[in-house]
PDB file of C-alpha atoms in Angstrom:
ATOM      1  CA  UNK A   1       0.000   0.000   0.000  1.00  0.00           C
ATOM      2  CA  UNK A   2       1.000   3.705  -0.462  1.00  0.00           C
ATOM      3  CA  UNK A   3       1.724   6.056   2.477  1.00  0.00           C
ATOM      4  CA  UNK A   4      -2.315   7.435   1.428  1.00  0.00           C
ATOM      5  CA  UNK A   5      -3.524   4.533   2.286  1.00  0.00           C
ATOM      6  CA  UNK A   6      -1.323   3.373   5.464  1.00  0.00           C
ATOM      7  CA  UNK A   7      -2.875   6.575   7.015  1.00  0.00           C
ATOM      8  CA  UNK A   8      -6.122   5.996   6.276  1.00  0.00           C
ATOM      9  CA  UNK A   9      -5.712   2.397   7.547  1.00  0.00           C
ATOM     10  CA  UNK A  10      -4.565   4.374  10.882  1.00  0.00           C
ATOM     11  CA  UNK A  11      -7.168   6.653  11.314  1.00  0.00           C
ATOM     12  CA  UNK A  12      -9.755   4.394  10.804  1.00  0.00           C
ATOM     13  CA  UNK A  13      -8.606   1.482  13.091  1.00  0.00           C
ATOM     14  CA  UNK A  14      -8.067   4.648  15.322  1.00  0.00           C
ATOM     15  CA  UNK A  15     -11.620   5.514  15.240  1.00  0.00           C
ATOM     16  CA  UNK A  16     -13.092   2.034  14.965  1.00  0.00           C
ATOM     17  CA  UNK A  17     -10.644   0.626  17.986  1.00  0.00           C
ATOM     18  CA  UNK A  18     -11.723   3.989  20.213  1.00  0.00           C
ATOM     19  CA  UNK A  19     -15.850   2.603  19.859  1.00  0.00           C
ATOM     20  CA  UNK A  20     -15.247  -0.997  20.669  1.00  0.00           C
ATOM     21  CA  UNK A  21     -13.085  -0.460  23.110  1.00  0.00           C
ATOM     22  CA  UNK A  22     -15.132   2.573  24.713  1.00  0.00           C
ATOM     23  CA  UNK A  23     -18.615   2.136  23.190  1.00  0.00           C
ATOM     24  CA  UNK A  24     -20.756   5.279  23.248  1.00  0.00           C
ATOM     25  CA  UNK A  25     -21.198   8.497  21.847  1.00  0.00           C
ATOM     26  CA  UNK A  26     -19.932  10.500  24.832  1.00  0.00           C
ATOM     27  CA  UNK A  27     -16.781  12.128  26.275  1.00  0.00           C
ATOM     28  CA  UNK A  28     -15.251   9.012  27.382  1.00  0.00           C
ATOM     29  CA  UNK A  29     -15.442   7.614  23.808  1.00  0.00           C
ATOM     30  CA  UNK A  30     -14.358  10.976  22.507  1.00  0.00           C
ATOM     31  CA  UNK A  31     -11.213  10.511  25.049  1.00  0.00           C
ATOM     32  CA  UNK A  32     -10.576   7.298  23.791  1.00  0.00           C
ATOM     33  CA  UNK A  33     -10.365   8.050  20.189  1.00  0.00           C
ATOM     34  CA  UNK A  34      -7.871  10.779  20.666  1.00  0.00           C
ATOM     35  CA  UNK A  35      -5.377   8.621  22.850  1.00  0.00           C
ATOM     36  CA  UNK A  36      -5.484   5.712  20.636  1.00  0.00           C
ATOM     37  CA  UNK A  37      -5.013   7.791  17.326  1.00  0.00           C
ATOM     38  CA  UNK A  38      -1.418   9.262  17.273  1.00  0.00           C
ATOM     39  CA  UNK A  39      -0.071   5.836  18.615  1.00  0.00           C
ATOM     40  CA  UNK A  40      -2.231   3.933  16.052  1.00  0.00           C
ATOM     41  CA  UNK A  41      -1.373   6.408  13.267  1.00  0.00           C
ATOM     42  CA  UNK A  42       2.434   6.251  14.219  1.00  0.00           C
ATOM     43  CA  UNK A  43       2.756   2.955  14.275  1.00  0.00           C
ATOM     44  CA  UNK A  44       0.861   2.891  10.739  1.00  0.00           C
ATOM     45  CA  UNK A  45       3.930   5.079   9.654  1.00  0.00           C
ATOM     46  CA  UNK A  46       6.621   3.862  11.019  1.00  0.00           C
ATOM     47  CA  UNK A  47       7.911   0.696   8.505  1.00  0.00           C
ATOM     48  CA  UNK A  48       7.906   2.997   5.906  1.00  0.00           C
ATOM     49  CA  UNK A  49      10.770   4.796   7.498  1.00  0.00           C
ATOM     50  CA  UNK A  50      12.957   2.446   5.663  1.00  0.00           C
ATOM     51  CA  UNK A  51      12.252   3.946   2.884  1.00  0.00           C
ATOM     52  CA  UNK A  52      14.784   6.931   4.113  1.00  0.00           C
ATOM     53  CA  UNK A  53      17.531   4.005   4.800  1.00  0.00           C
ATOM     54  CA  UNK A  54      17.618   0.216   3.937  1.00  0.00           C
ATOM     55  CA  UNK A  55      15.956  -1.895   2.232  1.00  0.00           C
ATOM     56  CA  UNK A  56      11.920  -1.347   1.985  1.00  0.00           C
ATOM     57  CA  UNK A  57       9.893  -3.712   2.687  1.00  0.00           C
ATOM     58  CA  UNK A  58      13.001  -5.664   4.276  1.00  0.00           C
ATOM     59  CA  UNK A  59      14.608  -4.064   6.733  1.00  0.00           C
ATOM     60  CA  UNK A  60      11.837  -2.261   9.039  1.00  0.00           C
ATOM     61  CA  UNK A  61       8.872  -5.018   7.705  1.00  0.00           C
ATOM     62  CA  UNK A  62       9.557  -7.938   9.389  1.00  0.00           C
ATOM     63  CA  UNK A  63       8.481 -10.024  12.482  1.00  0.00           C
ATOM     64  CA  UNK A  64      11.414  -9.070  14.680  1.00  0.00           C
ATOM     65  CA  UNK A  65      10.548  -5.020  14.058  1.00  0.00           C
ATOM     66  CA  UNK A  66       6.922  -6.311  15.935  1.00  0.00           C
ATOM     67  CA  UNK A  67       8.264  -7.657  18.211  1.00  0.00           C
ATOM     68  CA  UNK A  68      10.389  -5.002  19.160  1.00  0.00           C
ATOM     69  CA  UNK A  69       7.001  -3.120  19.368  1.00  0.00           C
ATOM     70  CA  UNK A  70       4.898  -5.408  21.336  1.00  0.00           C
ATOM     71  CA  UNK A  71       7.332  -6.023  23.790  1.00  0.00           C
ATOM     72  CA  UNK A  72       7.930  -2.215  24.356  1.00  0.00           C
ATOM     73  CA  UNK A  73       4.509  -1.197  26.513  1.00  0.00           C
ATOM     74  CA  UNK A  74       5.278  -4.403  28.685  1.00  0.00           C
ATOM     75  CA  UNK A  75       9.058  -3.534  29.297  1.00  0.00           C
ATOM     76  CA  UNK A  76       8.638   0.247  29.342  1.00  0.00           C
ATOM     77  CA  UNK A  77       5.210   0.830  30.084  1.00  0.00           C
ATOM     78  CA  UNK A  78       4.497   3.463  27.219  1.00  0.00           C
ATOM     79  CA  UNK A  79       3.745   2.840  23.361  1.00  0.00           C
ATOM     80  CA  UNK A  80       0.435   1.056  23.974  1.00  0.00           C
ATOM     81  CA  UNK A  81      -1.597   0.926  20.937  1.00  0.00           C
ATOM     82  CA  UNK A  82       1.857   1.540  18.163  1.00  0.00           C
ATOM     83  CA  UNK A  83       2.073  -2.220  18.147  1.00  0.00           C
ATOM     84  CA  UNK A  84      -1.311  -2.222  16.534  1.00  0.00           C
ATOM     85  CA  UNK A  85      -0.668   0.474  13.884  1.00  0.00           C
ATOM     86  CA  UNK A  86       2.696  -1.688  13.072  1.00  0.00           C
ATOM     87  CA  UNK A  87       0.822  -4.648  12.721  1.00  0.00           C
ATOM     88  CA  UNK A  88      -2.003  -3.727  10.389  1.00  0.00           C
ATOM     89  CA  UNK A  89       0.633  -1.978   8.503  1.00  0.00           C
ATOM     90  CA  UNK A  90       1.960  -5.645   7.868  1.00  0.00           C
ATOM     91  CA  UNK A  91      -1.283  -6.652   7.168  1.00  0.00           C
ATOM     92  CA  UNK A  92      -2.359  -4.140   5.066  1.00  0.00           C
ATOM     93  CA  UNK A  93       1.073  -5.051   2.672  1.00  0.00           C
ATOM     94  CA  UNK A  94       0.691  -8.440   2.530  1.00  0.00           C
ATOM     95  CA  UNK A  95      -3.216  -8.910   2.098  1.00  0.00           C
ATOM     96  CA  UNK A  96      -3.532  -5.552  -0.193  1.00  0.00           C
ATOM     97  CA  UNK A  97      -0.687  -5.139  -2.123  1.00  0.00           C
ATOM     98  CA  UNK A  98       0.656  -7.010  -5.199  1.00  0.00           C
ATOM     99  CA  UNK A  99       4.664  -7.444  -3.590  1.00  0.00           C
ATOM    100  CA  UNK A 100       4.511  -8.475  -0.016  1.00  0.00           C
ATOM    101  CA  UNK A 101       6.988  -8.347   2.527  1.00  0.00           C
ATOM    102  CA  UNK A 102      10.119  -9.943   3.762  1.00  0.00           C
ATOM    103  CA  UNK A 103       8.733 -11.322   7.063  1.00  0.00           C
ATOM    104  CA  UNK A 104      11.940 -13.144   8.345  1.00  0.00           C
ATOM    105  CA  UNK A 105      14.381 -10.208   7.478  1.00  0.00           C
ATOM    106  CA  UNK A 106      17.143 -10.698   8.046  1.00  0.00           C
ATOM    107  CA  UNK A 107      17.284 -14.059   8.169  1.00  0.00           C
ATOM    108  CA  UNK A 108      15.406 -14.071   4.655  1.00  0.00           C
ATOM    109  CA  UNK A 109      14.879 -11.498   1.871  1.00  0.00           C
ATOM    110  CA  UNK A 110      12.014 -13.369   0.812  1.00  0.00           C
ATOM    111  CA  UNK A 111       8.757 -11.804   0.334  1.00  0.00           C
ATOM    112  CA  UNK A 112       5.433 -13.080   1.641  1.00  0.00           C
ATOM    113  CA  UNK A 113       1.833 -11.676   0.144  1.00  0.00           C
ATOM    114  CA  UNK A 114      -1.086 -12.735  -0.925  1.00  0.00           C
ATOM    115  CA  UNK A 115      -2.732 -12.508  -4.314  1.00  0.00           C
ATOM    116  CA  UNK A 116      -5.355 -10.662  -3.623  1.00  0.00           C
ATOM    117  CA  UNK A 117      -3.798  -7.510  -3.351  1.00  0.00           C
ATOM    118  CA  UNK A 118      -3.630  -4.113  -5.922  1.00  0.00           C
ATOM    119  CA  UNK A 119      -0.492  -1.997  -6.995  1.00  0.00           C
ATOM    120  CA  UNK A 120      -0.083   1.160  -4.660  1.00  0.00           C
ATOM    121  CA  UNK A 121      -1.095   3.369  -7.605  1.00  0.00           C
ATOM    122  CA  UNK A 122      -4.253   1.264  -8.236  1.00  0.00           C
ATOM    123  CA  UNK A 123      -7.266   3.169  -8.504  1.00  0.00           C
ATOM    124  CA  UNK A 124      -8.778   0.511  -5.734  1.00  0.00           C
ATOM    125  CA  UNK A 125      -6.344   0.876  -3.426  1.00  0.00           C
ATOM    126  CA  UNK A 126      -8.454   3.614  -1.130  1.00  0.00           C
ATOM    127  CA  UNK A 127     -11.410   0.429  -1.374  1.00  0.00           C
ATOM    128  CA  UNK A 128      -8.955  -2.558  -0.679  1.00  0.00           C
ATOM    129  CA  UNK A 129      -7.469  -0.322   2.107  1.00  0.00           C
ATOM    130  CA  UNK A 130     -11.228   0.473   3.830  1.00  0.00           C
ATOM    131  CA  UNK A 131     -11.923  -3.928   3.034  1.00  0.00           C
ATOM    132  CA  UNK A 132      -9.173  -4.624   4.622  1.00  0.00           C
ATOM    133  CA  UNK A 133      -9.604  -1.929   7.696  1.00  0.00           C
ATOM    134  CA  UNK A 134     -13.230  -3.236   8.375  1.00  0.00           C
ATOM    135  CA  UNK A 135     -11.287  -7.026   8.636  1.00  0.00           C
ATOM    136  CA  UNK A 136      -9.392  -5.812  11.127  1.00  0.00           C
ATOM    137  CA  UNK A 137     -11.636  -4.114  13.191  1.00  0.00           C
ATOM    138  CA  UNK A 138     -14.233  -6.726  13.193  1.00  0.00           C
ATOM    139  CA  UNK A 139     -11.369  -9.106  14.187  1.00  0.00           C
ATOM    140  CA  UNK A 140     -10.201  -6.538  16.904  1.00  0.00           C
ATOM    141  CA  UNK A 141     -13.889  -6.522  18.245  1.00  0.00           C
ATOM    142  CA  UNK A 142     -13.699 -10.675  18.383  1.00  0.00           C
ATOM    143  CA  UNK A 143     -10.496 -10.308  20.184  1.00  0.00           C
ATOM    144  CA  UNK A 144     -11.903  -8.012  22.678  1.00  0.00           C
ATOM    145  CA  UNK A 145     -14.861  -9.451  23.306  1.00  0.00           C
ATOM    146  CA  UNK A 146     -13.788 -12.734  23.446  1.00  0.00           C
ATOM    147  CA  UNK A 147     -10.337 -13.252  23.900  1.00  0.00           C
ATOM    148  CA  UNK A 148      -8.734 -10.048  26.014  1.00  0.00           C
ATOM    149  CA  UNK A 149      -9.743  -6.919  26.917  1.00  0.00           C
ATOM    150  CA  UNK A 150      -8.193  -4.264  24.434  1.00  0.00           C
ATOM    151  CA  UNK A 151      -8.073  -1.306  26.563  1.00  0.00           C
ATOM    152  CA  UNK A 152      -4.879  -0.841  27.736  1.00  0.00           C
ATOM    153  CA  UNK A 153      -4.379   1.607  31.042  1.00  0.00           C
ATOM    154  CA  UNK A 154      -3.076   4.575  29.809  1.00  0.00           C
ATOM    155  CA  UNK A 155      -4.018   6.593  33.136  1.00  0.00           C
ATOM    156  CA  UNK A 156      -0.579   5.484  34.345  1.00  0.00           C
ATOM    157  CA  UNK A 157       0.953   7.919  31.455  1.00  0.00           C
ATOM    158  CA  UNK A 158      -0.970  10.561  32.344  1.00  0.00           C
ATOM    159  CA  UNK A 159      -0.108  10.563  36.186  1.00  0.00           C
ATOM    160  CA  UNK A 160       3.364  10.502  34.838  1.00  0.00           C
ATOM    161  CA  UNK A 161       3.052  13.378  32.349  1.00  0.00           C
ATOM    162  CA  UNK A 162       0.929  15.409  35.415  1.00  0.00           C
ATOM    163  CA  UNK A 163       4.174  14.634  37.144  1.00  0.00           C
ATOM    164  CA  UNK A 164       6.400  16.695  34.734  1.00  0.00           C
ATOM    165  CA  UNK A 165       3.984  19.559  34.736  1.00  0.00           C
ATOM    166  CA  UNK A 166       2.346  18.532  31.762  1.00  0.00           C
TER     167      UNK A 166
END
């Protein structure tokens, strides 16, 4: 997918992640929304930075660089919700796009994908992108629901930013 698209995949898990895991139409879910978007957004960005150095698609696109991200809110108790803008990035390259991506770098350059995808300057790419969001949200919703409860505390961040005056 293009960098158009990665964004919109952000914002819209952003939004759709904020209802399900705050369901309403009030302040709370308001709240929720804006806390979950820059991380989600972010972390929707943030392969592509290989782009400026590397290899794309390789170096900053593979199951290690997740890793890396899921493990950070546990070890350093901030970057909730990134791990989940890095992942559907992932997602949205190997499901939507034509190439795929080396998931196994750097033990292997080769590139997973599926065939179902478009090339990034396909006219469909804004509809496989909003296919591919609903996916994930509706999974999202099974996995909170069913599985584990999605809403991370993020109250602990904002004692510690109250702390530094902020």
């Amino acid at each position: 997918m293009n960098k158009r698209g990665h964004v919109l995949n952000g914002l819209l898990l952003a939004l759709g992640l904020g209802f399900i895991v705050e369901p309403g139409l009030d302040a709370a879910t308001a709240t929720t929304v804006a806390e979950i978007t820059v991380p989600v957004v972010l972390g929707a960005l943030f392969p592509d930075v290989d782009t400026a150095f590397g290899r794309h698609r390789k170096t900053l696109h593979s199951l290690p660089v997740l890793a890396v991200f899921l493990a950070y809110p546990i070890v350093f108790g901030n970057l909730q919700y990134v791990w989940i803008g890095v992942l559907t990035h992932y997602l949205l390259d190997v499901v939507g796009s034509r190439r795929g991506i080396a998931l196994f770098h750097p033990l292997s350059d080769r590139e997973f994908g599926l065939p179902s995808g478009v090339t990034t300057s396909s006219k469909y790419a804004d509809l496989v992108t909003v296919i591919i969001t609903a996916i994930e949200l509706a999974a999202f919703w099974a996995i909170h629901t069913y599985v584990v409860n999605l809403d991370l505390d993020l109250s602990a961040a904002s004692q510690a930013a109250t702390g530094f005056g902020l």
